[in-house]
PDB file of C-alpha atoms and ligand atoms in Angstrom:
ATOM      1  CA  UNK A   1      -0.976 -18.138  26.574  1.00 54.00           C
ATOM      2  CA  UNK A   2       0.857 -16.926  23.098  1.00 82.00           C
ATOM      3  CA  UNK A   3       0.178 -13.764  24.048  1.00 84.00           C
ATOM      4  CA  UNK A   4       1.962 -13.469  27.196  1.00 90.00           C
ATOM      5  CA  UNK A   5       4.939 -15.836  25.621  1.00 93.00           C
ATOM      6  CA  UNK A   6       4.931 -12.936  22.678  1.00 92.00           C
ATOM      7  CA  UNK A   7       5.403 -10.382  25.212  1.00 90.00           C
ATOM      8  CA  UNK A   8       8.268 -12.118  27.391  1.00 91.00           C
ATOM      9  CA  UNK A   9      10.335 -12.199  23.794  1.00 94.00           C
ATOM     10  CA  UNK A  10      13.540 -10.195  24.152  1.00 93.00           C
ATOM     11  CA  UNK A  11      13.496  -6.774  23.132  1.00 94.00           C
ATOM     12  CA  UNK A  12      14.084  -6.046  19.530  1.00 95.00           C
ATOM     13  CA  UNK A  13      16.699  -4.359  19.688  1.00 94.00           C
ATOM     14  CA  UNK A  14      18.340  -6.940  21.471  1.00 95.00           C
ATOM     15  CA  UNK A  15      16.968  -9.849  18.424  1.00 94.00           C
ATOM     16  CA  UNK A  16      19.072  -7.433  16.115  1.00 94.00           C
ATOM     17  CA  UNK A  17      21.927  -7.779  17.504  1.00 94.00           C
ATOM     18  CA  UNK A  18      22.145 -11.655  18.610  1.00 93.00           C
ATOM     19  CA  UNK A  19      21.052 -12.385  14.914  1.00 92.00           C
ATOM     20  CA  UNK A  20      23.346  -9.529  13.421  1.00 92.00           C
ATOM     21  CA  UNK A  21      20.612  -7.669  11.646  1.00 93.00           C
ATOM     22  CA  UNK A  22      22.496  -4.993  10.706  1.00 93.00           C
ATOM     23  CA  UNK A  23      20.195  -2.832   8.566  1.00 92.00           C
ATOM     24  CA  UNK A  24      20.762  -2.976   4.880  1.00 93.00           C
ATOM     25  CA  UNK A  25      19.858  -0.088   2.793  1.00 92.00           C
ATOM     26  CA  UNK A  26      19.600  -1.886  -0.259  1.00 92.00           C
ATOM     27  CA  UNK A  27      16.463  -4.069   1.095  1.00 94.00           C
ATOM     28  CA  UNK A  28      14.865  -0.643   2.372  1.00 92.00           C
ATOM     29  CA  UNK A  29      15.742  -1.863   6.509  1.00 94.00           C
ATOM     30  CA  UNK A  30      13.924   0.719   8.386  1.00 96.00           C
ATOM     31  CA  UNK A  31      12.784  -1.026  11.899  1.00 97.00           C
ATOM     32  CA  UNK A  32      10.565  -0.117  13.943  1.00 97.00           C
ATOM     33  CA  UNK A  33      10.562  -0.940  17.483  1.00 96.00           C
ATOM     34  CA  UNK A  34       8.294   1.538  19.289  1.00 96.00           C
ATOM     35  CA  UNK A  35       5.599  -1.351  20.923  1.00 96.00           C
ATOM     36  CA  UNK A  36       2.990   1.498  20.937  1.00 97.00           C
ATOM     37  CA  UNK A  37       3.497   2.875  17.474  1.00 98.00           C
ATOM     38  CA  UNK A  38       3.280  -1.163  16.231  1.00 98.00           C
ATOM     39  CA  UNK A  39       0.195  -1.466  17.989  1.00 98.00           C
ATOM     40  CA  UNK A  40      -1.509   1.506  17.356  1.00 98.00           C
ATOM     41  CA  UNK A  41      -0.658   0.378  13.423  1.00 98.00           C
ATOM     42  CA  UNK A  42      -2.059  -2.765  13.833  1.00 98.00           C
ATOM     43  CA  UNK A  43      -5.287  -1.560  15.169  1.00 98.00           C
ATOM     44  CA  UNK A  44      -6.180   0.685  12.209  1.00 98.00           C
ATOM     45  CA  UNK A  45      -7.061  -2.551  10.053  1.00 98.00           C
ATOM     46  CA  UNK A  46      -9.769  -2.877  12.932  1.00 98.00           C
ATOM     47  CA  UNK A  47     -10.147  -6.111  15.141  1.00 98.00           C
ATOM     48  CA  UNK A  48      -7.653  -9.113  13.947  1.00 98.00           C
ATOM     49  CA  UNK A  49      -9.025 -11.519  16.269  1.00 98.00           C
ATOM     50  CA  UNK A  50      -9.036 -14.583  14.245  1.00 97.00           C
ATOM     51  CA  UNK A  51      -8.499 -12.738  10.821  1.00 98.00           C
ATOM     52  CA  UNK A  52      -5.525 -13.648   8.414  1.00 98.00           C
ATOM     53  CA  UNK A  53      -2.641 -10.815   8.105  1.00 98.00           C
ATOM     54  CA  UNK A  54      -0.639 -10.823   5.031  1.00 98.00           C
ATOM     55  CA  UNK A  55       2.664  -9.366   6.198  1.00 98.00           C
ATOM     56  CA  UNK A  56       5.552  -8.351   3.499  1.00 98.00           C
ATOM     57  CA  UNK A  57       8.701  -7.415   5.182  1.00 98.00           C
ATOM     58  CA  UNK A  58       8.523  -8.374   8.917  1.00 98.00           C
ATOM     59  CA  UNK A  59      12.405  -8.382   9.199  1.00 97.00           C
ATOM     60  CA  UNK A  60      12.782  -8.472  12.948  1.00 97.00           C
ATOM     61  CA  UNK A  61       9.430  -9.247  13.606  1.00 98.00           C
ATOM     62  CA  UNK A  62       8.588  -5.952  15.399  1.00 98.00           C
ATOM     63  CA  UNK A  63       5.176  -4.876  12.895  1.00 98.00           C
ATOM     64  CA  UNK A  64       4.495  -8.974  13.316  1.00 98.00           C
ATOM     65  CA  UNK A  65       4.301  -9.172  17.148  1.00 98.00           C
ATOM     66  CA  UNK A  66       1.605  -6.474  17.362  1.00 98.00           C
ATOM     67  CA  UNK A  67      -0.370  -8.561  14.727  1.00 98.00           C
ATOM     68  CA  UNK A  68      -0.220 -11.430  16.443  1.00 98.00           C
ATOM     69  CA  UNK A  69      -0.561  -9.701  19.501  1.00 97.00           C
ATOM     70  CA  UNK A  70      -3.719  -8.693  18.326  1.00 97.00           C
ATOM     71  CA  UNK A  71      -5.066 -11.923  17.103  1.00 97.00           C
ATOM     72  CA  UNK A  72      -4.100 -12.942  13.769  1.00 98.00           C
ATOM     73  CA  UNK A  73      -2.672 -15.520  12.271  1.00 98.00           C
ATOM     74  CA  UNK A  74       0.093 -13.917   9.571  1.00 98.00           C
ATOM     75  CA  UNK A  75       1.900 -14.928   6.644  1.00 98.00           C
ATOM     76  CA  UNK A  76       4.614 -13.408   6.047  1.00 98.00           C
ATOM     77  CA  UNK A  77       7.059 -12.555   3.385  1.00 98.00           C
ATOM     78  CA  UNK A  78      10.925 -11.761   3.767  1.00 98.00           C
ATOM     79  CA  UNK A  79      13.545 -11.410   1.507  1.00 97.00           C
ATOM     80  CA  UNK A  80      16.336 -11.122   3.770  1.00 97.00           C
ATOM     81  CA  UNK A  81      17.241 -14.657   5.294  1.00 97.00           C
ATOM     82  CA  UNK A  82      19.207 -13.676   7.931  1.00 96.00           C
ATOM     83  CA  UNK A  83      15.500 -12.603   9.795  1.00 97.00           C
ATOM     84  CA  UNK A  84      14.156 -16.145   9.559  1.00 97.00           C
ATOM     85  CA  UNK A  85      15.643 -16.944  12.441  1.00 96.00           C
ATOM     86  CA  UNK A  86      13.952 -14.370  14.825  1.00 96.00           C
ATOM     87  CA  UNK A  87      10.898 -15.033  13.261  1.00 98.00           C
ATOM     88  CA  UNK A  88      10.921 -19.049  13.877  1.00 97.00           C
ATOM     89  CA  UNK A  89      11.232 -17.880  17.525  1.00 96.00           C
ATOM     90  CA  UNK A  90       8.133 -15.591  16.844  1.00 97.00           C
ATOM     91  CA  UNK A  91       6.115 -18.243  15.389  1.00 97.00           C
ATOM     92  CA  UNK A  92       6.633 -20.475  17.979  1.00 96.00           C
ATOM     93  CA  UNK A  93       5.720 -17.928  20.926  1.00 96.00           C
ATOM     94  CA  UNK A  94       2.866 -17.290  18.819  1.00 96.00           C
ATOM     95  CA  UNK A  95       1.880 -20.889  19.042  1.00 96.00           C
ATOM     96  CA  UNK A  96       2.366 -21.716  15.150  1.00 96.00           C
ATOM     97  CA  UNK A  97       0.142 -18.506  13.793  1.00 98.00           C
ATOM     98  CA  UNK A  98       2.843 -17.044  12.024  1.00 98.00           C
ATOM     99  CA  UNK A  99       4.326 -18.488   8.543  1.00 98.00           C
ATOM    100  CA  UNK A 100       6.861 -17.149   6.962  1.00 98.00           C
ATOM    101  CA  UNK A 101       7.700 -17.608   3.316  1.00 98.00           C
ATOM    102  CA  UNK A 102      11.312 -16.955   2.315  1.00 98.00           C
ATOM    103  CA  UNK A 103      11.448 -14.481  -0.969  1.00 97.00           C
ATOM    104  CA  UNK A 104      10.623 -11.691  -2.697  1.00 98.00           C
ATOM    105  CA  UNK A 105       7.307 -10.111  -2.442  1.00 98.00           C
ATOM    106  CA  UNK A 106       6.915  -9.416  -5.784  1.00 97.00           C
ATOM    107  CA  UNK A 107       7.098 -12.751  -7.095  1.00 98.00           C
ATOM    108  CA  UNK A 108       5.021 -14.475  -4.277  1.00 98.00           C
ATOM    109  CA  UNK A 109       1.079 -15.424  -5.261  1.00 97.00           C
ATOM    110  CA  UNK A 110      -0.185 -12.993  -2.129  1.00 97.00           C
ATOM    111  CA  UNK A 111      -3.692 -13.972  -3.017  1.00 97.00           C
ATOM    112  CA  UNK A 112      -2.838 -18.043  -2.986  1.00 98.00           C
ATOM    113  CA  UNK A 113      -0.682 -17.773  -0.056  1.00 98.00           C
ATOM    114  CA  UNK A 114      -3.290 -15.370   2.200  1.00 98.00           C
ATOM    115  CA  UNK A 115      -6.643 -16.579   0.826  1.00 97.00           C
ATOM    116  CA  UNK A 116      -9.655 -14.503  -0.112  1.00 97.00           C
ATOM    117  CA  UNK A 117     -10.374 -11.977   2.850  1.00 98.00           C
ATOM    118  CA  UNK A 118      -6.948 -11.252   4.551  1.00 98.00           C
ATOM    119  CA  UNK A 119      -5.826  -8.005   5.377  1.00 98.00           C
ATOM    120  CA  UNK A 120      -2.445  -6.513   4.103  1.00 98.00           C
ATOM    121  CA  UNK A 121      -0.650  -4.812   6.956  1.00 98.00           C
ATOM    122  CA  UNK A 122       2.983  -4.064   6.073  1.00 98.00           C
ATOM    123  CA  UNK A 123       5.861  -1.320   6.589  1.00 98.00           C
ATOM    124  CA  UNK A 124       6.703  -1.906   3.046  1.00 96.00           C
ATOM    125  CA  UNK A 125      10.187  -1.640   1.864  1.00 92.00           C
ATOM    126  CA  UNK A 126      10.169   2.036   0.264  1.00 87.00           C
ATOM    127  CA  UNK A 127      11.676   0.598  -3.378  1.00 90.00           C
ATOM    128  CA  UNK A 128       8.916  -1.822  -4.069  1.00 95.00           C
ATOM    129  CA  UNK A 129       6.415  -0.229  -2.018  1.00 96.00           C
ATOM    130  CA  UNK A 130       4.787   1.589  -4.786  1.00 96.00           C
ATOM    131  CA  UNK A 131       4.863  -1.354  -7.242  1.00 97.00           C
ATOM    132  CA  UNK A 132       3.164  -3.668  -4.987  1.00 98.00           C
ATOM    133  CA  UNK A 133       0.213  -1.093  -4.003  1.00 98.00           C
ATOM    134  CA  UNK A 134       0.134  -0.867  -8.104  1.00 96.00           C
ATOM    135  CA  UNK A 135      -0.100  -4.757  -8.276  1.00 96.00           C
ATOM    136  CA  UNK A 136      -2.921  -4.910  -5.143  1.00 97.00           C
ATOM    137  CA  UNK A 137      -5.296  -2.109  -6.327  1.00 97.00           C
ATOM    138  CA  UNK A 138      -4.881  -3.257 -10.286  1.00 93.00           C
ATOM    139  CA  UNK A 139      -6.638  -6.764  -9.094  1.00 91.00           C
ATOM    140  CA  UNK A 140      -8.642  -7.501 -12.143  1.00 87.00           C
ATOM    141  CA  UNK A 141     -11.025  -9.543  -9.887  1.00 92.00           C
ATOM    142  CA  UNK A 142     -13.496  -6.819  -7.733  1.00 96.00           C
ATOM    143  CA  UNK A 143     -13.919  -6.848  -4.644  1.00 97.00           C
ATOM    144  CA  UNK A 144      -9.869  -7.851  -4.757  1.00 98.00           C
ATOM    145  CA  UNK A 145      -9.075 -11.004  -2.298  1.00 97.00           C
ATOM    146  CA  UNK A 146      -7.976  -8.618   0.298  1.00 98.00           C
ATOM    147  CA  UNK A 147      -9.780  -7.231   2.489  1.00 98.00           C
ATOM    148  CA  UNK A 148      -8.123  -3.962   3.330  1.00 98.00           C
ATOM    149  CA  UNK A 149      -4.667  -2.536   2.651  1.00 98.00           C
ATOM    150  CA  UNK A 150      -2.896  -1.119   5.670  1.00 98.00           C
ATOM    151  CA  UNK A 151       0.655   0.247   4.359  1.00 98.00           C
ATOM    152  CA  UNK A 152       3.845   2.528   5.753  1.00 98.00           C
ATOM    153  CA  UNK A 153       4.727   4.517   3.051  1.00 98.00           C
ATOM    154  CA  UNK A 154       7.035   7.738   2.429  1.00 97.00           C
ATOM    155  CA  UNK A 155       4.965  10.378   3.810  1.00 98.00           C
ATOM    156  CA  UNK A 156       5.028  12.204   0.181  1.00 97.00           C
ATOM    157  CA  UNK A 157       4.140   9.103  -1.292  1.00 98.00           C
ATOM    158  CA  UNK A 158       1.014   8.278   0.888  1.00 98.00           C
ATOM    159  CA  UNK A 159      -0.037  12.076   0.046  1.00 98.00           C
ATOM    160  CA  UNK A 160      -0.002  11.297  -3.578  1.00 98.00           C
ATOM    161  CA  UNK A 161      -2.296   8.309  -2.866  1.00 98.00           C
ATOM    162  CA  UNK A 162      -5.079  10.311  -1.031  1.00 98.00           C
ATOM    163  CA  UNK A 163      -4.468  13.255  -3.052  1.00 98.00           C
ATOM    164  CA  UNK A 164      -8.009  15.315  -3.973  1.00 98.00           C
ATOM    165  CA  UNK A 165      -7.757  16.954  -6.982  1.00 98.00           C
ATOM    166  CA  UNK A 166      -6.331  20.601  -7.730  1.00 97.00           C
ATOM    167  CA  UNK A 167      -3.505  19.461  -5.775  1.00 97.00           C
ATOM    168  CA  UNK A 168       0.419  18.833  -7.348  1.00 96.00           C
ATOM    169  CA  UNK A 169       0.113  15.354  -5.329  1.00 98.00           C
ATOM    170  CA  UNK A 170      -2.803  14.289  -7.670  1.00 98.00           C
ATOM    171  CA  UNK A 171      -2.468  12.135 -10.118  1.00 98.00           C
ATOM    172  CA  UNK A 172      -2.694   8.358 -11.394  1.00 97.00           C
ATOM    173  CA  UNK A 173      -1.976   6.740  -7.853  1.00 97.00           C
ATOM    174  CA  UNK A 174      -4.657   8.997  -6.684  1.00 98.00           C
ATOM    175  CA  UNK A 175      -7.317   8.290  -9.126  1.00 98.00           C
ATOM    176  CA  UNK A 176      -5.932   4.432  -8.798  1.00 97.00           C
ATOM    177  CA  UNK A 177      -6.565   4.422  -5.328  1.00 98.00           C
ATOM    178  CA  UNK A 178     -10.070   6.295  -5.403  1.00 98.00           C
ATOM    179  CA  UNK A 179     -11.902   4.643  -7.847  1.00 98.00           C
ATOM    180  CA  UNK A 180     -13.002   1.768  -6.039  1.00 98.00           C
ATOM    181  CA  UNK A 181     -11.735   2.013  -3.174  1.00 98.00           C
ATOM    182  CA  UNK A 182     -11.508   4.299  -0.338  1.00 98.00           C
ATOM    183  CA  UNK A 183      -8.638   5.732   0.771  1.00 98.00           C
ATOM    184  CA  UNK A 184      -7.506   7.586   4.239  1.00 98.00           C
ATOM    185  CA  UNK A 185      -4.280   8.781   5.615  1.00 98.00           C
ATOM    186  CA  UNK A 186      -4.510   7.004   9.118  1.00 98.00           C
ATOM    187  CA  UNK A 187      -1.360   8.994  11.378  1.00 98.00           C
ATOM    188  CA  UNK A 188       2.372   9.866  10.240  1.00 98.00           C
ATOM    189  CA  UNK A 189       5.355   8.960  11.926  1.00 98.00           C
ATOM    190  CA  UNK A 190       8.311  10.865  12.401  1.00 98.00           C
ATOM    191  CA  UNK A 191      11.338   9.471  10.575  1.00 97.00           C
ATOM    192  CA  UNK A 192      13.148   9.454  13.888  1.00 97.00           C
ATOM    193  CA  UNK A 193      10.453   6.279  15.375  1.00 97.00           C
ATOM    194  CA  UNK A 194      13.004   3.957  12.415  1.00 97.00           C
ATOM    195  CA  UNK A 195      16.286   2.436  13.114  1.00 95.00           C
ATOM    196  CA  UNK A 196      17.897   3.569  11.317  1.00 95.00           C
ATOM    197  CA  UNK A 197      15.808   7.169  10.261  1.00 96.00           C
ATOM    198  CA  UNK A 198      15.217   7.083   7.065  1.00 95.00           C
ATOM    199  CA  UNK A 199      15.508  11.246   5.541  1.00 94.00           C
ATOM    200  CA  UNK A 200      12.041  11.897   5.009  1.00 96.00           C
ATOM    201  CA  UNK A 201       8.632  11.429   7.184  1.00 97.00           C
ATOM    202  CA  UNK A 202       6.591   8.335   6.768  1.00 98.00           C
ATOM    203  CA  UNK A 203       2.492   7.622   6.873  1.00 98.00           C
ATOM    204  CA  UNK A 204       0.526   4.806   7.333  1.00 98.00           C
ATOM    205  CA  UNK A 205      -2.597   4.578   4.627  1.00 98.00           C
ATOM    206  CA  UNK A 206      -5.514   2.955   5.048  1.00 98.00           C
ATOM    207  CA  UNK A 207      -7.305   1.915   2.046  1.00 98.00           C
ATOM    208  CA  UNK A 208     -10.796  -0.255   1.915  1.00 98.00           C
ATOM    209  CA  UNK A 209     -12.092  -1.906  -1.619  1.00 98.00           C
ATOM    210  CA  UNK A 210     -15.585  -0.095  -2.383  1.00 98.00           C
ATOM    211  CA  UNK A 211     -17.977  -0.786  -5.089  1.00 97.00           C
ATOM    212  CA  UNK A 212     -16.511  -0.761  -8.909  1.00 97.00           C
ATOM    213  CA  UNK A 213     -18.287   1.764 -11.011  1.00 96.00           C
ATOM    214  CA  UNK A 214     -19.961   0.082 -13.581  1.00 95.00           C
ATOM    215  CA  UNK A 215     -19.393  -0.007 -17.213  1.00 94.00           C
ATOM    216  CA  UNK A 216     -15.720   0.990 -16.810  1.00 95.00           C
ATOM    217  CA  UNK A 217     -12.655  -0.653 -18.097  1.00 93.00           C
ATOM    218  CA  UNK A 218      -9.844  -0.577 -15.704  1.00 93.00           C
ATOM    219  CA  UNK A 219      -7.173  -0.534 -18.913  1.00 92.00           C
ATOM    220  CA  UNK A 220      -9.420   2.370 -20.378  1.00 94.00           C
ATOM    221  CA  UNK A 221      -9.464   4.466 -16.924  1.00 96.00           C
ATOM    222  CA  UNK A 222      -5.495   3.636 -17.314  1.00 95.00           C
ATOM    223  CA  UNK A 223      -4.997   4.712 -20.505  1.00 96.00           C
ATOM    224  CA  UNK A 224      -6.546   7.808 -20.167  1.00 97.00           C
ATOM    225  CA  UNK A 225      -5.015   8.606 -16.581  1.00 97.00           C
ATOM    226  CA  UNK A 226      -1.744   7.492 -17.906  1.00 97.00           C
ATOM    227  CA  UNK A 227      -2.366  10.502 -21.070  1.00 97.00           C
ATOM    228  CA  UNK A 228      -3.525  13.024 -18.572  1.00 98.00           C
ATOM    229  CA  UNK A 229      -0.844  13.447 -16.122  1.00 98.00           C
ATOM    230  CA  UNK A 230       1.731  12.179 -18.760  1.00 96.00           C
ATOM    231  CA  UNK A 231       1.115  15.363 -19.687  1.00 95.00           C
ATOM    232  CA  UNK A 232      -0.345  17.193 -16.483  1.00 92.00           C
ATOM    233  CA  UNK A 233       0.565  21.015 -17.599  1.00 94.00           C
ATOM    234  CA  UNK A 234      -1.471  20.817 -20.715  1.00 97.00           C
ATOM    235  CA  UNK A 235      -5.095  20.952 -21.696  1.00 98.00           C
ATOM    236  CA  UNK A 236      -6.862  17.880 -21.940  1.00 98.00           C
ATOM    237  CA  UNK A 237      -7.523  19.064 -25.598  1.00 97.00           C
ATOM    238  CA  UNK A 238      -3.941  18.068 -26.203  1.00 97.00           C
ATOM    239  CA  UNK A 239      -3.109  15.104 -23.614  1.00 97.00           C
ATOM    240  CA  UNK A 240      -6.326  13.300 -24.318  1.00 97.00           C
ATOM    241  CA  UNK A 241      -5.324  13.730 -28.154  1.00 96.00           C
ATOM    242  CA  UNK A 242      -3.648   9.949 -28.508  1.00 94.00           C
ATOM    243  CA  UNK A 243      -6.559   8.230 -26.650  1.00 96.00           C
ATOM    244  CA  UNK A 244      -9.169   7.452 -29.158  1.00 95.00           C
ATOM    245  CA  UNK A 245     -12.687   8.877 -28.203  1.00 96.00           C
ATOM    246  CA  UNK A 246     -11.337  10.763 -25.466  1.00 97.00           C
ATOM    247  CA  UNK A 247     -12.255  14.280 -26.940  1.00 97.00           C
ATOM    248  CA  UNK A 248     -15.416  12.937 -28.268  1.00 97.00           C
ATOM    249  CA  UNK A 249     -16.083  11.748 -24.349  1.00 97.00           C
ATOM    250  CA  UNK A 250     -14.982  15.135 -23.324  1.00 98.00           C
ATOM    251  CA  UNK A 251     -17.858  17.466 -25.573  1.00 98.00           C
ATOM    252  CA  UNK A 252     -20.338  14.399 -24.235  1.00 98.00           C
ATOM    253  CA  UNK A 253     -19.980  15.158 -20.585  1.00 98.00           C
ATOM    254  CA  UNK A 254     -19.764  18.959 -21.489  1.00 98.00           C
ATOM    255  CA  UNK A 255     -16.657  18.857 -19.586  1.00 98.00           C
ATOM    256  CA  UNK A 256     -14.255  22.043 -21.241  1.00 98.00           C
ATOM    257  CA  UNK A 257     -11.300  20.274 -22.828  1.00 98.00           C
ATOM    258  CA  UNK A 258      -9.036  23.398 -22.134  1.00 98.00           C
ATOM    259  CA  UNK A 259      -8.884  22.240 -18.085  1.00 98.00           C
ATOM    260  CA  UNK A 260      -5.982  20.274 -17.246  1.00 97.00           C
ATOM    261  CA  UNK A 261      -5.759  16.874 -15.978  1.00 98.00           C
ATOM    262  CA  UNK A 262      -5.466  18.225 -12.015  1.00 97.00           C
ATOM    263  CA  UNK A 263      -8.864  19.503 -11.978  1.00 98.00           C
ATOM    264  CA  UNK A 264     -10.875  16.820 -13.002  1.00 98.00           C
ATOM    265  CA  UNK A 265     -12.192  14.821 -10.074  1.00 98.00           C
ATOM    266  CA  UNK A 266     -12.364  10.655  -9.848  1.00 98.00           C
ATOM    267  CA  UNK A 267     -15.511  10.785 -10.803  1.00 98.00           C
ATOM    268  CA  UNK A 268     -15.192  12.863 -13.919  1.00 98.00           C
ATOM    269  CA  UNK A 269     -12.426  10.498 -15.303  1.00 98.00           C
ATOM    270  CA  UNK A 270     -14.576   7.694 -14.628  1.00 98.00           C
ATOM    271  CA  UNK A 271     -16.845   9.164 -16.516  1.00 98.00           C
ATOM    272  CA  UNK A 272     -14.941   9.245 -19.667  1.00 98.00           C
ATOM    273  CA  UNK A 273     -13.719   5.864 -19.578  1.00 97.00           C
ATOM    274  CA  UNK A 274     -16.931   5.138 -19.476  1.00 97.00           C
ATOM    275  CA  UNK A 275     -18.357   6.964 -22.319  1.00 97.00           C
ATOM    276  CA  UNK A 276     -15.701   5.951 -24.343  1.00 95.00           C
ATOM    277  CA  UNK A 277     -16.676   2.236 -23.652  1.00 90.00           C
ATOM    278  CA  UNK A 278     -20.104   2.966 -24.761  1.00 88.00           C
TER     279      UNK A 278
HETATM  280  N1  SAM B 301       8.402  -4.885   9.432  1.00 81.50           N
HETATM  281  C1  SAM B 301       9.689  -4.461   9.968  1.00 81.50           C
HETATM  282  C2  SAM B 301       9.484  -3.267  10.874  1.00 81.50           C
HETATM  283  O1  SAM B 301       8.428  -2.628  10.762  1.00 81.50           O
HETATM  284  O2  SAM B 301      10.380  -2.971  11.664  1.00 81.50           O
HETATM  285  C3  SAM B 301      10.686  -4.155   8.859  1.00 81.50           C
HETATM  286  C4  SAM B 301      10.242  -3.117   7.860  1.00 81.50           C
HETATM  287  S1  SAM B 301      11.520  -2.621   6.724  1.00 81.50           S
HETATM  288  C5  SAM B 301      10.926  -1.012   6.267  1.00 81.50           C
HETATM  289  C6  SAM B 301      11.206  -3.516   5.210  1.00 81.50           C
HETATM  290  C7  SAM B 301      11.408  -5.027   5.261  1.00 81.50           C
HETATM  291  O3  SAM B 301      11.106  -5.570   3.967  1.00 81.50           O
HETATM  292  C8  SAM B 301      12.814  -5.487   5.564  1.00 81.50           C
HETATM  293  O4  SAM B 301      12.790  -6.497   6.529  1.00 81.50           O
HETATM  294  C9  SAM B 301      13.349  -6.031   4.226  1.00 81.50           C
HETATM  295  O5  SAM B 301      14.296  -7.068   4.372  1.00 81.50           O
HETATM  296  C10 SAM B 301      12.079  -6.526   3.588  1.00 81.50           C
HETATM  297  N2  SAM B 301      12.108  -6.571   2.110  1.00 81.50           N
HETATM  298  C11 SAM B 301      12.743  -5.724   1.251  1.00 81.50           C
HETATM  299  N3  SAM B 301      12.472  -6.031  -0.025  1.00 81.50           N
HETATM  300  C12 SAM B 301      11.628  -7.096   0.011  1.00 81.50           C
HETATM  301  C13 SAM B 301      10.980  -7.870  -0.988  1.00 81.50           C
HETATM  302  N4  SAM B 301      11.146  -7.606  -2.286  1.00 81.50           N
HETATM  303  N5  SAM B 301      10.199  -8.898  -0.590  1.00 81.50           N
HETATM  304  C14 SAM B 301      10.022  -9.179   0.737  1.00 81.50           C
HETATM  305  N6  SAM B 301      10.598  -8.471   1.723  1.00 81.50           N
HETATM  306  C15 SAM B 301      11.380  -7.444   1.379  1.00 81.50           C
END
């Protein structure tokens, strides 16, 4: 049974130091190796039995156990090559459900590699973190070809994400991450569950593609975000100045163009991109 060979694996701690994983700070090397904590992560995607996990990051393998643990079968990808090893030994306990592509996430073809309908579970690496979230929720094709996002972030990061408005966490990663899709903070973890801790507290994010609003333009909902909160301290009157039809969209939906961009719900800036499409 690959579940009982993924259990009789040697302790992580001890795979880091037979394959000299010394952390590097430089690839964002945080480890986990709490077995709880891993599995309670992998259970907020819901069941995995038989579903495909798109893993970026495993480095040890810890956050890749649990998955397969649970079910899946996982593809995952690693920058740092001196983790491949570990994780051949994981893919074979696993009886061949793990594969592991050897790179940098932000190059690799997730959706190609995955398939429509995998989940994303990852601890990401805190320096591209953000930019692949960007790069998953930006999907020009909706529903996206995953099928939920479950993500490690900085704890003030994943704040910013579910932000609600009138908040100083809202803004364009909020909105980005609301429009379409729904988005929970699932449980933080203190920095001292990492090896090493990193300085600040983490949180895991849940996030689930809902239906696209219609009549919207992503690049005009981006354009006028991008105004907004490039210019969050002042009225809309004067942020939404450069975007053409803005203020025109703002006297349409009666909505007072001397409120600033913090106050105005999803909703209401979904709104204007799509009057100014019309
Ligand atoms: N999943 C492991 C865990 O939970 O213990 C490791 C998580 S650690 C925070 C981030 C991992 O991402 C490291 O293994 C690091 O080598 C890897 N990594 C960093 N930058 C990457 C990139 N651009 N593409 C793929 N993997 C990357």
């Amino acid at each position: 049974m690959s579940a009982d060979a993924i259990r009789a694996l040697p302790p992580l701690r001890e795979v880091i130091s037979r394959y000299g994983l010394s952390a590097s700070k430089a690839l964002g090397q945080n480890f986990l190796f709490d077995g709880q904590l891993l599995d309670r992560i992998a259970r907020v995607p819901g069941s995995l039995e038989g579903e495909t996990v798109y893993e970026v990051g495993p480095g040890p393998g810890g956050l890749t156990r649990a998955l397969l643990g649970a079910g899946a079968k996982v593809v995952a990808v690693e920058r740092d090559r001196r983790c491949l090893p570990a994780l051949a030994e994981l893919d074979e306990a696993s009886g061949g459900r793990l594969r592991v592509i050897s790179g940098d996430a932000l190059e690799v073809d997730a959706a190609a590699e995955a398939g429509v309908g995998a989940h994303i579970v990852a601890n990401l690496p805190y320096n591209v973190g953000t930019a692949l979230l960007v790069n998953w929720l930006g999907s020009e094709a909706w529903p996206p070809w995953w099928r939920s996002l479950t993500l490690m972030f900085q704890k003030e990061v994943a704040e910013r994400i579910v932000a609600a408005p009138d908040s100083s966490a809202y803004g364009r990663l909020a909105v980005l991450a609301q429009w379409r899709s729904t988005a929970k903070l699932a449980f933080t973890v203190h920095r001292s569950a990492f090896v090493p801790p990193p300085k600040v507290m983490s949180a895991v994010v849940h996030i689930t593609p809902a239906a696209q609003p219609e009549d919207v333009r992503p690049a005009d909902l981006e354009r006028i975000t991008a105004a907004a909160f490039g210019q969050r301290r002042k009225m809309l009157r004067q942020s939404l100045k450069s975007v053409p039809g803005a203020l025109d969209a703002l006297a349409a939906l009666e909505i007072d163009p001397q409120r600033r961009a913090e106050t105005l719900s999803v909703d209401e800036f979904v709104a204007i991109a799509r009057t100014i499409r019309a």
